[in-house]
Each structure stands twice: as C-alpha cells, then as structure tokens.
Short mmCIF file of C-alpha atoms (C1' of nucleotides) in Angstrom, two decimals:
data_model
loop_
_atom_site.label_atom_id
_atom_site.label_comp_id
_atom_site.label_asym_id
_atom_site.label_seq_id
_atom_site.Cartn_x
_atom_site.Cartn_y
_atom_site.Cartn_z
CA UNK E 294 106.91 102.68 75.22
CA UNK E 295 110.71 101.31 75.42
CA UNK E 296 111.53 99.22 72.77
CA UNK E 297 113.21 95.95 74.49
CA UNK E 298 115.81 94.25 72.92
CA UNK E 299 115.23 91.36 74.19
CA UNK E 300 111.91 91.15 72.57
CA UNK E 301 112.67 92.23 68.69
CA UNK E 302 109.88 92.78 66.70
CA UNK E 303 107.93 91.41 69.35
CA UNK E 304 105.81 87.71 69.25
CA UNK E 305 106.11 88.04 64.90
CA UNK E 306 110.11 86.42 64.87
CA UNK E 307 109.42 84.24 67.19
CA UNK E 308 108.92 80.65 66.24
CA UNK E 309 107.62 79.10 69.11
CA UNK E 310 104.48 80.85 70.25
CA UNK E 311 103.56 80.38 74.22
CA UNK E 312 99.73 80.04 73.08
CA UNK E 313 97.42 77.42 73.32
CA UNK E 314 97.57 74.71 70.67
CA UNK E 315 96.42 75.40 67.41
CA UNK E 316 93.08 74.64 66.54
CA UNK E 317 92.10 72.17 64.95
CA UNK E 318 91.59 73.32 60.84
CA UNK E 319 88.06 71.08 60.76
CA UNK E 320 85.71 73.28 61.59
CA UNK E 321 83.73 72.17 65.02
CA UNK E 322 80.41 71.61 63.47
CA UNK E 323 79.85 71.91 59.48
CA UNK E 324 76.93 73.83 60.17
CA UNK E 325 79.03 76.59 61.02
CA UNK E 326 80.88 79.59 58.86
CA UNK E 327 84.37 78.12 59.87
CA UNK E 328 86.54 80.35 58.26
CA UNK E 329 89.21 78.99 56.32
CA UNK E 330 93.25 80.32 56.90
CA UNK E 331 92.71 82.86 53.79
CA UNK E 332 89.71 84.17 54.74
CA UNK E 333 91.34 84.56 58.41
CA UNK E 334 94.25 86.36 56.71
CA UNK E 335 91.83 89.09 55.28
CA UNK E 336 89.65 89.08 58.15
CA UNK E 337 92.34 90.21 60.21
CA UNK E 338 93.60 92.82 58.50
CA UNK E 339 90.23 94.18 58.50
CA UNK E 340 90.22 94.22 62.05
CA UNK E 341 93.14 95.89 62.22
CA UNK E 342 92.90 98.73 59.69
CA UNK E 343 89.16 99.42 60.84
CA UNK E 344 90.22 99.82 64.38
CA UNK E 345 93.61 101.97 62.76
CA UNK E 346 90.85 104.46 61.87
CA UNK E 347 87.94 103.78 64.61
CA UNK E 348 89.77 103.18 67.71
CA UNK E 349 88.58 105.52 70.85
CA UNK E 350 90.76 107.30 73.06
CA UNK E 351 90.24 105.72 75.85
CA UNK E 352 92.45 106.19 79.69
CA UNK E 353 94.04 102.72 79.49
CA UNK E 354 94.59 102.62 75.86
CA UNK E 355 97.60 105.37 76.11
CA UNK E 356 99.41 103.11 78.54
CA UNK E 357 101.43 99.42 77.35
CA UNK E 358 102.31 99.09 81.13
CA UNK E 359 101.17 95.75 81.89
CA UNK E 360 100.29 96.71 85.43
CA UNK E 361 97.94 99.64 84.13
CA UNK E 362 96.43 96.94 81.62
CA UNK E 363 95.56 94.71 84.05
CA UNK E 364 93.79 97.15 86.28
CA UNK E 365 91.52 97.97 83.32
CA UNK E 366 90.87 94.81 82.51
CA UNK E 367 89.80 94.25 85.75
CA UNK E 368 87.65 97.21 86.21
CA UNK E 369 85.79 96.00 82.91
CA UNK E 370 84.82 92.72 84.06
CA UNK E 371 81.16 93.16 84.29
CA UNK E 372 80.98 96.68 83.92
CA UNK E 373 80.94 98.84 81.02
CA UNK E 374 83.52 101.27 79.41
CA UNK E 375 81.87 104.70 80.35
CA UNK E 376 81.57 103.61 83.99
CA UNK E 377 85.12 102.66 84.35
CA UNK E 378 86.04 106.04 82.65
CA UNK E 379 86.69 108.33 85.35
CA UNK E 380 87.45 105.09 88.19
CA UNK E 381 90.35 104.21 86.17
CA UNK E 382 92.61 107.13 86.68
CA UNK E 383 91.95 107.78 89.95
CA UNK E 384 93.08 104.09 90.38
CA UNK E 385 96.40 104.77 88.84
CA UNK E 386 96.77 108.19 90.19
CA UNK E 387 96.25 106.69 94.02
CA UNK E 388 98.55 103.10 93.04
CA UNK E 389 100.96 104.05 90.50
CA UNK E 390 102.89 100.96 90.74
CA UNK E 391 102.16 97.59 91.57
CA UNK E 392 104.38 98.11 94.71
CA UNK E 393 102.00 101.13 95.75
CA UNK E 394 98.78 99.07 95.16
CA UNK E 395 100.23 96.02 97.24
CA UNK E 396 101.63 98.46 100.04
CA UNK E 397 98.49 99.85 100.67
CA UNK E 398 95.44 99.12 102.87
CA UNK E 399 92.52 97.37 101.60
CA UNK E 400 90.48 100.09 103.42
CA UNK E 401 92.00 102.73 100.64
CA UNK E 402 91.43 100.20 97.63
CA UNK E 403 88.24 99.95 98.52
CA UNK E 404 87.44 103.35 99.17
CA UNK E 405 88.56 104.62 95.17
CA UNK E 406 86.27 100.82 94.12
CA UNK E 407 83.41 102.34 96.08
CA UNK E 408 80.67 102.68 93.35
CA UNK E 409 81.77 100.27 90.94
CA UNK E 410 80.30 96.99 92.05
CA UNK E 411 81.83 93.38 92.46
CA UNK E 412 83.57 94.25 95.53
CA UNK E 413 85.33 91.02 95.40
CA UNK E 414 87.69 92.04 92.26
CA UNK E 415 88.89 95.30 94.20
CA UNK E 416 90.33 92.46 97.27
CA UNK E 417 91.45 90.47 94.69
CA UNK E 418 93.52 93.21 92.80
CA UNK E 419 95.11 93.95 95.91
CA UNK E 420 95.83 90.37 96.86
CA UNK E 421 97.36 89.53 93.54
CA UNK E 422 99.58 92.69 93.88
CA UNK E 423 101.23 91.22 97.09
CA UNK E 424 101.47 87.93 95.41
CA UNK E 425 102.85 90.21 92.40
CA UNK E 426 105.17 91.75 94.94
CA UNK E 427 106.26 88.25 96.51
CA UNK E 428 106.71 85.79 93.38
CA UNK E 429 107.95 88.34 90.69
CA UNK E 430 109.66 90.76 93.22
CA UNK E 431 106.89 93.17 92.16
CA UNK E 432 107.09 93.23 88.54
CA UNK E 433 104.06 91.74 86.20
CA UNK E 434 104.37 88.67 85.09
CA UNK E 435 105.02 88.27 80.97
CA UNK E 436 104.34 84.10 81.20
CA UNK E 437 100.36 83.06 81.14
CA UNK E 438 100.56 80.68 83.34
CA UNK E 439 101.64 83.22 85.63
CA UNK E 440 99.22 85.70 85.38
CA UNK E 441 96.24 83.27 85.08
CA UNK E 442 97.02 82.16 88.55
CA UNK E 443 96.60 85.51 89.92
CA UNK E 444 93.95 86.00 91.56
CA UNK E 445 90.67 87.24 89.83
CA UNK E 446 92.59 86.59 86.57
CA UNK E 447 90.84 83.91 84.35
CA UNK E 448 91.31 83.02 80.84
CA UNK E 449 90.25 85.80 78.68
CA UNK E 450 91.69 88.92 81.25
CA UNK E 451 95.13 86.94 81.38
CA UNK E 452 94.89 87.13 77.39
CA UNK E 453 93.63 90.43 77.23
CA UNK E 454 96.60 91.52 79.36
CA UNK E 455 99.76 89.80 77.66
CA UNK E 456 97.83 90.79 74.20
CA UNK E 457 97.41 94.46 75.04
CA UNK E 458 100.26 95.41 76.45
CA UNK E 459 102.93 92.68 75.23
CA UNK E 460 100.92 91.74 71.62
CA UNK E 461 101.16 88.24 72.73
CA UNK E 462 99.57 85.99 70.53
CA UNK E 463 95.85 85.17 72.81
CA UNK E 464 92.80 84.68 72.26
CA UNK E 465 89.92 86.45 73.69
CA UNK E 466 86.53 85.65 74.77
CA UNK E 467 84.00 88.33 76.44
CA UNK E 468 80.78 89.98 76.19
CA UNK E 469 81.48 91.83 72.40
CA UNK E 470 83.39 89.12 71.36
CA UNK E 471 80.67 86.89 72.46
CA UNK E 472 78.08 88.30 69.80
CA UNK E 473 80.57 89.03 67.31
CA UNK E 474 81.78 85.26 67.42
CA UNK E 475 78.31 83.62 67.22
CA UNK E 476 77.05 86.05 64.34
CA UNK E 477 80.07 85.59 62.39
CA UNK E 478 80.02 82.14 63.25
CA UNK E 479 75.83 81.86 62.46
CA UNK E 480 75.64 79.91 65.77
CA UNK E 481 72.13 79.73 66.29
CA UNK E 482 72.09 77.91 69.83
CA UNK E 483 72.86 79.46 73.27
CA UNK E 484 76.31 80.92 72.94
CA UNK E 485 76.38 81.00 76.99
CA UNK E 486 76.35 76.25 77.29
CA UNK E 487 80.02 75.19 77.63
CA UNK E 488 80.16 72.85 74.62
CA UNK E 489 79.11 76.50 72.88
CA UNK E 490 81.69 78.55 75.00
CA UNK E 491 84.48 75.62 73.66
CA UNK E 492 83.89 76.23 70.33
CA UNK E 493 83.63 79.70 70.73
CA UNK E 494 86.97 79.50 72.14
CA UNK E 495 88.36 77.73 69.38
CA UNK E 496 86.82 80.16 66.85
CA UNK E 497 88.94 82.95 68.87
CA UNK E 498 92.00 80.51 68.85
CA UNK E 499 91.82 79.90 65.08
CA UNK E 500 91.02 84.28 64.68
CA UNK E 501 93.61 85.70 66.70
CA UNK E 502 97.20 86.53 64.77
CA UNK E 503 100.56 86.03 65.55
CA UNK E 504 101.20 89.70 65.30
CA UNK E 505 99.74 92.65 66.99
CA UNK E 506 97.05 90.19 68.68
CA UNK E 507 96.70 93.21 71.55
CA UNK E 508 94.98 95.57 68.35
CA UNK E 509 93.56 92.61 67.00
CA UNK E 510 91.73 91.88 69.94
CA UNK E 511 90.91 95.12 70.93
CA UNK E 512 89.80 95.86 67.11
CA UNK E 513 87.54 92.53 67.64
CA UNK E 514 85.72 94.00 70.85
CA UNK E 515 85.53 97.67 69.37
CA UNK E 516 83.39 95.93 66.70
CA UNK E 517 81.59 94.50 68.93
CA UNK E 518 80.56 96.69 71.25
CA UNK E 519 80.49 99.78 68.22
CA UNK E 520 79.06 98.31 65.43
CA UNK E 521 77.89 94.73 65.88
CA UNK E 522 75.55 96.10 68.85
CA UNK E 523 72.80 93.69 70.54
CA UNK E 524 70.26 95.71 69.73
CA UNK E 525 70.43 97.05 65.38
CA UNK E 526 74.01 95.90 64.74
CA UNK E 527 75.32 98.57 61.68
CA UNK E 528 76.12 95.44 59.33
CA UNK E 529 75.82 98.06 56.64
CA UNK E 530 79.00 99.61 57.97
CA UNK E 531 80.53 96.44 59.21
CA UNK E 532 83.89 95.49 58.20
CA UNK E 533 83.12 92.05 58.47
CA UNK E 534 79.98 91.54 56.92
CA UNK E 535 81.16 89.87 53.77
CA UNK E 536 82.81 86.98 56.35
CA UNK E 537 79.46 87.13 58.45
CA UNK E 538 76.73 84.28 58.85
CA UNK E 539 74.10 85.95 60.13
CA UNK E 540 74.61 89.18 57.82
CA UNK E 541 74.29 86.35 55.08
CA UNK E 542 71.10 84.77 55.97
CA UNK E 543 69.53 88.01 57.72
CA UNK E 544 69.75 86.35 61.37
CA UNK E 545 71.32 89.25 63.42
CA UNK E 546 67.92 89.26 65.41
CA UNK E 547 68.20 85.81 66.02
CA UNK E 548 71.70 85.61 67.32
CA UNK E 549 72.80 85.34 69.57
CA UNK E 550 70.56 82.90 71.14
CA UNK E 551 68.58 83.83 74.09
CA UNK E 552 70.16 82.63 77.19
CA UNK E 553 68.46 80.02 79.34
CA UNK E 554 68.06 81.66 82.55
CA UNK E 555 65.89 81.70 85.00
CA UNK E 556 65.89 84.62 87.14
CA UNK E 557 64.45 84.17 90.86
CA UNK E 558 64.04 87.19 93.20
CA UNK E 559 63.90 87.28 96.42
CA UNK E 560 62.49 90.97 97.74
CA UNK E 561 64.06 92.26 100.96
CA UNK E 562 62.34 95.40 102.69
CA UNK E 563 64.89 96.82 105.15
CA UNK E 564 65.30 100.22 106.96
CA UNK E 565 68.58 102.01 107.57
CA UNK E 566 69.04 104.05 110.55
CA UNK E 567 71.46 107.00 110.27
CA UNK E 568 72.23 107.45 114.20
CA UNK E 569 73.78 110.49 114.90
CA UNK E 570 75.21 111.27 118.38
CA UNK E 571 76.96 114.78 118.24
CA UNK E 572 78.63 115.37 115.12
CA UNK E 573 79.20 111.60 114.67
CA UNK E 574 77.24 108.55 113.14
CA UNK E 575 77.04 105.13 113.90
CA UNK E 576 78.65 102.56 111.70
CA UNK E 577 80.48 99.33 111.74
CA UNK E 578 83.43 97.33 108.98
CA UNK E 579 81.33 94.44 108.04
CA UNK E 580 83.31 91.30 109.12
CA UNK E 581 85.22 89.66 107.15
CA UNK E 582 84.09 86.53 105.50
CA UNK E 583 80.67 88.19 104.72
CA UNK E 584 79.39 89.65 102.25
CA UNK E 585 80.48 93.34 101.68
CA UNK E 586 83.54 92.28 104.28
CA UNK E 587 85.83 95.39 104.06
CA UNK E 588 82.79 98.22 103.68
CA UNK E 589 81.20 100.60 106.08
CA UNK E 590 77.87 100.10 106.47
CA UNK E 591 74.95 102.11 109.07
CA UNK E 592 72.51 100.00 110.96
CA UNK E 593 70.23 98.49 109.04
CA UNK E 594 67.25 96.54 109.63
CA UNK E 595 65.35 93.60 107.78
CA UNK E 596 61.47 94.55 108.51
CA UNK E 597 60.61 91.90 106.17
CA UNK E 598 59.00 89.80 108.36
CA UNK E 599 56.32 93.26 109.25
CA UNK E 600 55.10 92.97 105.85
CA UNK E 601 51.63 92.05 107.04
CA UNK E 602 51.11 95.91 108.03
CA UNK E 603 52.17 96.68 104.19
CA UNK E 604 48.53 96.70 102.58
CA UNK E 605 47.22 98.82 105.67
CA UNK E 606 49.86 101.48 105.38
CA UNK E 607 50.82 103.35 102.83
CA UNK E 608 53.87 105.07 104.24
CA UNK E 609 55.35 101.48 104.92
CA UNK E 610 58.28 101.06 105.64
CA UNK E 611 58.42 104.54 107.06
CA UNK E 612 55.13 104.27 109.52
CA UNK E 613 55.33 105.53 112.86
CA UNK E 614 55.14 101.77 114.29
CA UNK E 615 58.48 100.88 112.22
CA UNK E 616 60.18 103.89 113.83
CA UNK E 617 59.08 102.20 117.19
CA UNK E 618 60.01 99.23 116.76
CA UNK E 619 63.59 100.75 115.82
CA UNK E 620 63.58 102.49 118.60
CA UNK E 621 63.15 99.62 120.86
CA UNK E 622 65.19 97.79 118.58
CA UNK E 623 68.34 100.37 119.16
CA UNK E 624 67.58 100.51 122.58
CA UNK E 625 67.52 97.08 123.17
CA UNK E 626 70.93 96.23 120.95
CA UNK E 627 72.77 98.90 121.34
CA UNK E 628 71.76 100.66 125.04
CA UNK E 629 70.95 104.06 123.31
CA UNK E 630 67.77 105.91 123.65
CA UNK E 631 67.08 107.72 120.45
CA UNK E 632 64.18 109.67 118.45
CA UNK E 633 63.96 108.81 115.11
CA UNK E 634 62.39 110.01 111.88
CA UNK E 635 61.67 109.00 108.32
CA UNK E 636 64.18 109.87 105.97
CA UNK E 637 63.11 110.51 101.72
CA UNK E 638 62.11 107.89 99.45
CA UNK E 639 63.06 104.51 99.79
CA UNK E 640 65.78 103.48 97.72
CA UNK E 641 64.97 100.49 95.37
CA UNK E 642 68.21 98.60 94.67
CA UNK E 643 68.07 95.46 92.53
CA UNK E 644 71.05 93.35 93.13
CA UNK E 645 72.05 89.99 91.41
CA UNK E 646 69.93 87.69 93.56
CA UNK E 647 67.86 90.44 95.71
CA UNK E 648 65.63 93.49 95.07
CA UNK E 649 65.94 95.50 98.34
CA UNK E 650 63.43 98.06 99.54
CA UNK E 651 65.45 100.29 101.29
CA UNK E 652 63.90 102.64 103.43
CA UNK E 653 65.97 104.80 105.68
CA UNK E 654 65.05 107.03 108.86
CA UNK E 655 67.41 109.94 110.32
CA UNK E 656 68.18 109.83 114.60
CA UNK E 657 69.74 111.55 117.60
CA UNK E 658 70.90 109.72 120.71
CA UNK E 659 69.24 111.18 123.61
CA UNK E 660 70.82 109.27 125.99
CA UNK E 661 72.39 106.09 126.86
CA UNK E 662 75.92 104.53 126.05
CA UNK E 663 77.20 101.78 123.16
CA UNK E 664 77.26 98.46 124.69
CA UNK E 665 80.28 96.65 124.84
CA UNK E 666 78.47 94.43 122.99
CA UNK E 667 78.13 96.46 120.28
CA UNK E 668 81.46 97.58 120.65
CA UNK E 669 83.01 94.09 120.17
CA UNK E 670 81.32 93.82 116.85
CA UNK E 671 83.03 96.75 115.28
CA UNK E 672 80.47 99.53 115.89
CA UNK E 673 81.70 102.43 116.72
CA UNK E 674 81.02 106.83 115.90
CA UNK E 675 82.22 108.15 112.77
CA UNK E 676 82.93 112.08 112.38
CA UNK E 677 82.04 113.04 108.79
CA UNK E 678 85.54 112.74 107.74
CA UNK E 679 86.21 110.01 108.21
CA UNK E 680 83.26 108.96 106.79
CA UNK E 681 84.81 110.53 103.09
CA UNK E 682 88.01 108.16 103.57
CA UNK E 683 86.34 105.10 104.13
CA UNK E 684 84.53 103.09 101.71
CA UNK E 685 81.05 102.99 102.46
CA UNK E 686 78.21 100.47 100.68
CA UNK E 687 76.39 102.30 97.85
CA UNK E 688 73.25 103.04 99.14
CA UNK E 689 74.59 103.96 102.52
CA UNK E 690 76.74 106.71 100.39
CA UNK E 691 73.91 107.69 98.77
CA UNK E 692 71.52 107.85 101.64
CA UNK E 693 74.74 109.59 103.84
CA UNK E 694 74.61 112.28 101.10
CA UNK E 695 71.35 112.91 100.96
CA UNK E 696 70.98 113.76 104.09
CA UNK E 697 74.11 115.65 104.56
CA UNK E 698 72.67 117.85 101.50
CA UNK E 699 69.08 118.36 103.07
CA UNK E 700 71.10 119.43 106.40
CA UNK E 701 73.82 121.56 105.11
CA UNK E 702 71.49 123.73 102.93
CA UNK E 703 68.50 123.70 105.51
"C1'" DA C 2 76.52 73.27 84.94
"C1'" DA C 3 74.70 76.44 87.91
"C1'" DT C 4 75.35 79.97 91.04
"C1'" DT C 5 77.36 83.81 93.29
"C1'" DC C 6 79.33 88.21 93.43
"C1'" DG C 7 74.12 90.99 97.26
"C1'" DG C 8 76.86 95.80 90.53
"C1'" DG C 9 75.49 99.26 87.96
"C1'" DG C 10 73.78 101.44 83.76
"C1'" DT C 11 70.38 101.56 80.10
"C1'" DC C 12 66.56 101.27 77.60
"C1'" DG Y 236 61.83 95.42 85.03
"C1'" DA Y 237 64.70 93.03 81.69
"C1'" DC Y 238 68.88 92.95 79.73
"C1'" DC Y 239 73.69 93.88 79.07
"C1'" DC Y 240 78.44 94.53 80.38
"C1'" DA Y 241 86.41 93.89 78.02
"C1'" DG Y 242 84.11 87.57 83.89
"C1'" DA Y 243 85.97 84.82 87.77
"C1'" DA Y 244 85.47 81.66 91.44
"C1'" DT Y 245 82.96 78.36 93.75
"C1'" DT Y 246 79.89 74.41 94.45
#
DNA sequence: AATTCGGGGTC
DNA sequence: GACCCAGAATT
C-alpha cells in the first residue's frame, strides 16, 4: 500500500471528520445497554486486538485498492463469504481496473456474475464504473457523498468502502452487525422496523472510531458472523461479553427478534426445451427491461395452467401429452417441426417470490425454419461455444450441463 | 413500510 | 422448507 502524503497518519490528525454527526450521548431508549464513551474506548480496542489475532485471509482483504473493495462489497450484499470466494478473483483477474470493468460489455460482466444471484448488482457495477470513468476520470471516489450516489451503493457499502480501504471514520450496518448490535444493545424488538434500524444506526455511529474504522468494522462483522453466530453464539469466547446485554441476562436466544414477515409463494411449473438443430441450440438475450434482461435463456414454457392432469400423472410435467403440446407449441411459434423427449429430474428452484418446478425435455429439429417472428425477438442458434461465453440463467446452465454430460460420455 | 431482486447456501 | 447472508432500489 503507498503511503500518501497527503493523507498523514490517515483520518486520526485530522480534526474535522467527513462523518455523519455525532450521536447524540443520551442513549435512544433507557431500556437499552447504551454504552458510555469509556466503555466505547475499551470496547474498541477489543475489537481491534481480537480481530489482530482472528482475522481470516480472505481474497479482498490483501488489497486497500478502493476499486477492489468495492467489488467485494458488492459481491457480499446478500450473499455469503464462501460463495464470493472463488467469484471474486476471477472478477479482478477479468477487470483489473475500473477503466477495464467500464470498457467492457455487460455480456462479459455478466457472464463471470453468472451463479451468484441478484443480477441487478452485476449491471449496476458496471454502470457505476462508467459513471466512475465519466465524473472522477476513472478513479474511485474518496468523498461519501460520492460514492453513495453510485449506483447500487447505499449507506453501509459506501461506509464499508471508504472504511476498508481509506480507514475513514463510518459506520456500518449489515447482517453480523445486525445481531451483534441488538445483543449488545439487549434490543428485544424486531431489529429489521426503521425506528429499530435508526437506532441501530446510531449505536454504530456512537461505536465506530476515529482511527482504523476499516479493522474496526471489519473486526465488528468477523464477530459477528464467527462468534456471535444466529444459531449458539460462543459468548464464552466472546470478546465482548462483559459489554453485552443479552450475555448479561441470558437472552442470546431471544435476540434478535424474529422478523415480521410474511412469506407468500406463488408455485410456477414450467418446462424448458433444449432445441437442438445440428450442433446448435436455441436461445434468446432476454429483453431488456425484464427480468433477467442481459441473460441467455432456452425456451421455456409455463404449463401451469395443465395442472389439472397433475393428480392423474405421475410423470407430470414430463408426460407424453406435455411433450405434445410442446411440440405443437414450437411448431406453432417458432415454424419448426421437432421430436422431443423428457430430460432428468425436474429442477426445484425456490426464488424470492416463486418456487419453480422446472422440468426440462431434450429436441431435434426435423424440419422447418425460425420465423422471422422469432427472429425479431432475439432467438437465434447457439454453437456450444458460444454458449461458454455467454451468461446463461442458472438453471438453464445447469440443465445445459447436464445434458452435455449425459451426451458426451454416452 | 413493504416489496422486489425471480439468489444461493445451509441446516 | 425456513432461515440467513458484509443490502439497495423502488413503490
């Protein structure tokens, strides 16, 4: 890491601190273990020494570049470290520099995302490295105000950014720090309301120091997500336990709260067709403005509305009259005449809203050409190739693979 | 304040 | 299947 001289010593000389006002000293609620500023002074360097001696080597963590930071960060929204493990160096492997990540097709971006979910942050990344590119002539923004008006940049990855990789002086709020917070805290409600979230927020206002905030916070989440777990937090190891409500009165169990949440499903059934004319498949971009905009997908088919022949069938969705009707279906879309057959097991994938039943069935054209119709909505033959280079939705990889596997070693 | 993002892994 | 995860944006 240079050493800058413009920054000496970093955020600790100087006296003016680009951070959110102070909090308040009164403590929110009196109900609550508000810690007072000599009990903060100890807790910190608790934090810090633990972490000294816990820390894990992890990918991002041997980088200060602010650029590689922010990838990370977000990578890890939503998703957990040992998934982002082996996505994260491809990443910076591929886009190096913010310059290579805004230079690039979205097609490419998407194709080293495919896998990790949340499609949405992938565009985003690559839209706020063009913005990156065109308002601070490609280098990463150092002011907050700046980098929370990226895109796909709220309040705690903007903090979690400048902290990491400049040890600015923010405060953090996320899923370990969430737990950590409200047991510390003993908050006994729903941690998830917003008059909750604001005082956690001030909790992690009043926590974080003026120096080395980056370790701090990182320390913070380590504890978290190491020790003060969900499920059987190790308060007996805890560095924090003497400061820690809920160690106090026995309430780990209890907090934090159970969310109020009320989880509707809607169940999909739906086939996927793997057409194959030659050594080529049919596929199709999904447009943008839609859901999955940017990925590959194969035709699929809702055959929600033939659940009546469910009960009667046990190889539903995979009967012999499903395959028909895709047949006709095909035929009748698309202007190809085609055989099909039932591919493996249907694939159950529970998304955030949906629980799909996906079904899938293997084809060859026998005859017939692609519509123009077709044509003019982006569906076209892919040779295997190019099928590796593009970025392809989940199950379709997975289904693609399959197959490929049960042909290459029949 | 609730919902979406149609995620993915883990018990 | 329920729950969690280094959340953000939208309505």
């Amino acid at each position: 890491m240079k050493s800058d001289s413009k920054r000496p010593g970093q955020v600790c000389d100087q006296k003016s601190e680009p951070r959110a006002k102070a909090a308040s000293a009164a403590a929110p609620d009196a109900e609550l273990n508000w810690p007072t500023a000599a009990t903060c002074r100890q807790l910190r360097r608790q934090v810090l020494s633990w972490f000294a001696k816990h820390r894990r080597d992890l990918p991002w963590r041997r980088t200060q570049d602010p650029y590689g930071v922010w990838v990370s960060e977000v990578m890890l929204q939503q998703t957990q470290v040992p998934t982002v493990l082996d996505y994260w160096p491809r990443f910076m492997q591929r886009f190096p520099t913010v310059q290579d990540l805004a230079q690039a097709p979205i097609e490419d971006v998407l194709r080293i995302w495919e896998g990790l979910g949340y499609y949405r942050r992938a565009r985003q990344l690559h839209a706020a490295a063009t913005a990156i590119v065109e308002r601070h002539a490609g280098k990463f923004p150092t002011d907050f105000a700046d980098v929370l008006a990226l895109p796909g940049v709220g309040r705690y990855t903007a903090g979690a950014v400048l902290s990491i990789s400049q040890q600015q002086s923010w405060p953090i709020l996320e899923g370990n720090t969430l737990r950590l917070y409200s047991r510390l805290l003993g908050l006994r409600t729903d941690p998830t309301t917003s008059a909750n979230q604001k005082i956690l927020w001030q909790y992690a206002e009043h926590l974080v120091p003026q120096c080395r905030a980056g370790e701090f916070n990182q320390g913070l989440m380590e504890i978290g997500g190491q020790v003060c777990k969900v499920k059987e937090p190790r308060c007996a190891t805890c560095p924090l336990r003497t400061h820690c409500a809920a160690y106090q009165q026995g309430s780990q169990d209890q907090i934090p709260a159970e969310k109020t949440r009320k989880t509707k499903w809607e169940t999909k059934t739906e086939v996927l067709v793997l057409l194959q004319h030659r050594s080529r498949w049919l596929g199709r971009t999904i447009p943008a403005g839609q859901r999955w905009a940017g990925l590959w997908d194969f035709l699929r088919f809702d055959v929600g509305w033939l659940e009546a022949d469910k009960g009667s069938d046990p190889k539903w969705p995979q009967s012999d009259r499903i395959l028909q009707w895709l047949q006709q279906e095909i035929e009748r879309e698309f202007g190809l005449q085609c055989e099909l057959a039932a591919g493996g097991e249907p694939i159950r994938h529970g998304v955030t809203r949906f629980r799909i039943l996906l079904a899938w069935a293997t084809g060859r054209v026998i005859s017939g050409r692609l519509s123009p119709t077709a044509t003019d909505q982006g569906w076209r033959w892919l040779s295997s190739t190019e099928l590796q280079a593009t970025a392809l939705n989940v199950t379709a990889r997975k289904i693609f693979n399959q197959d490929h596997r049960a042909r290459t070693s029949r």
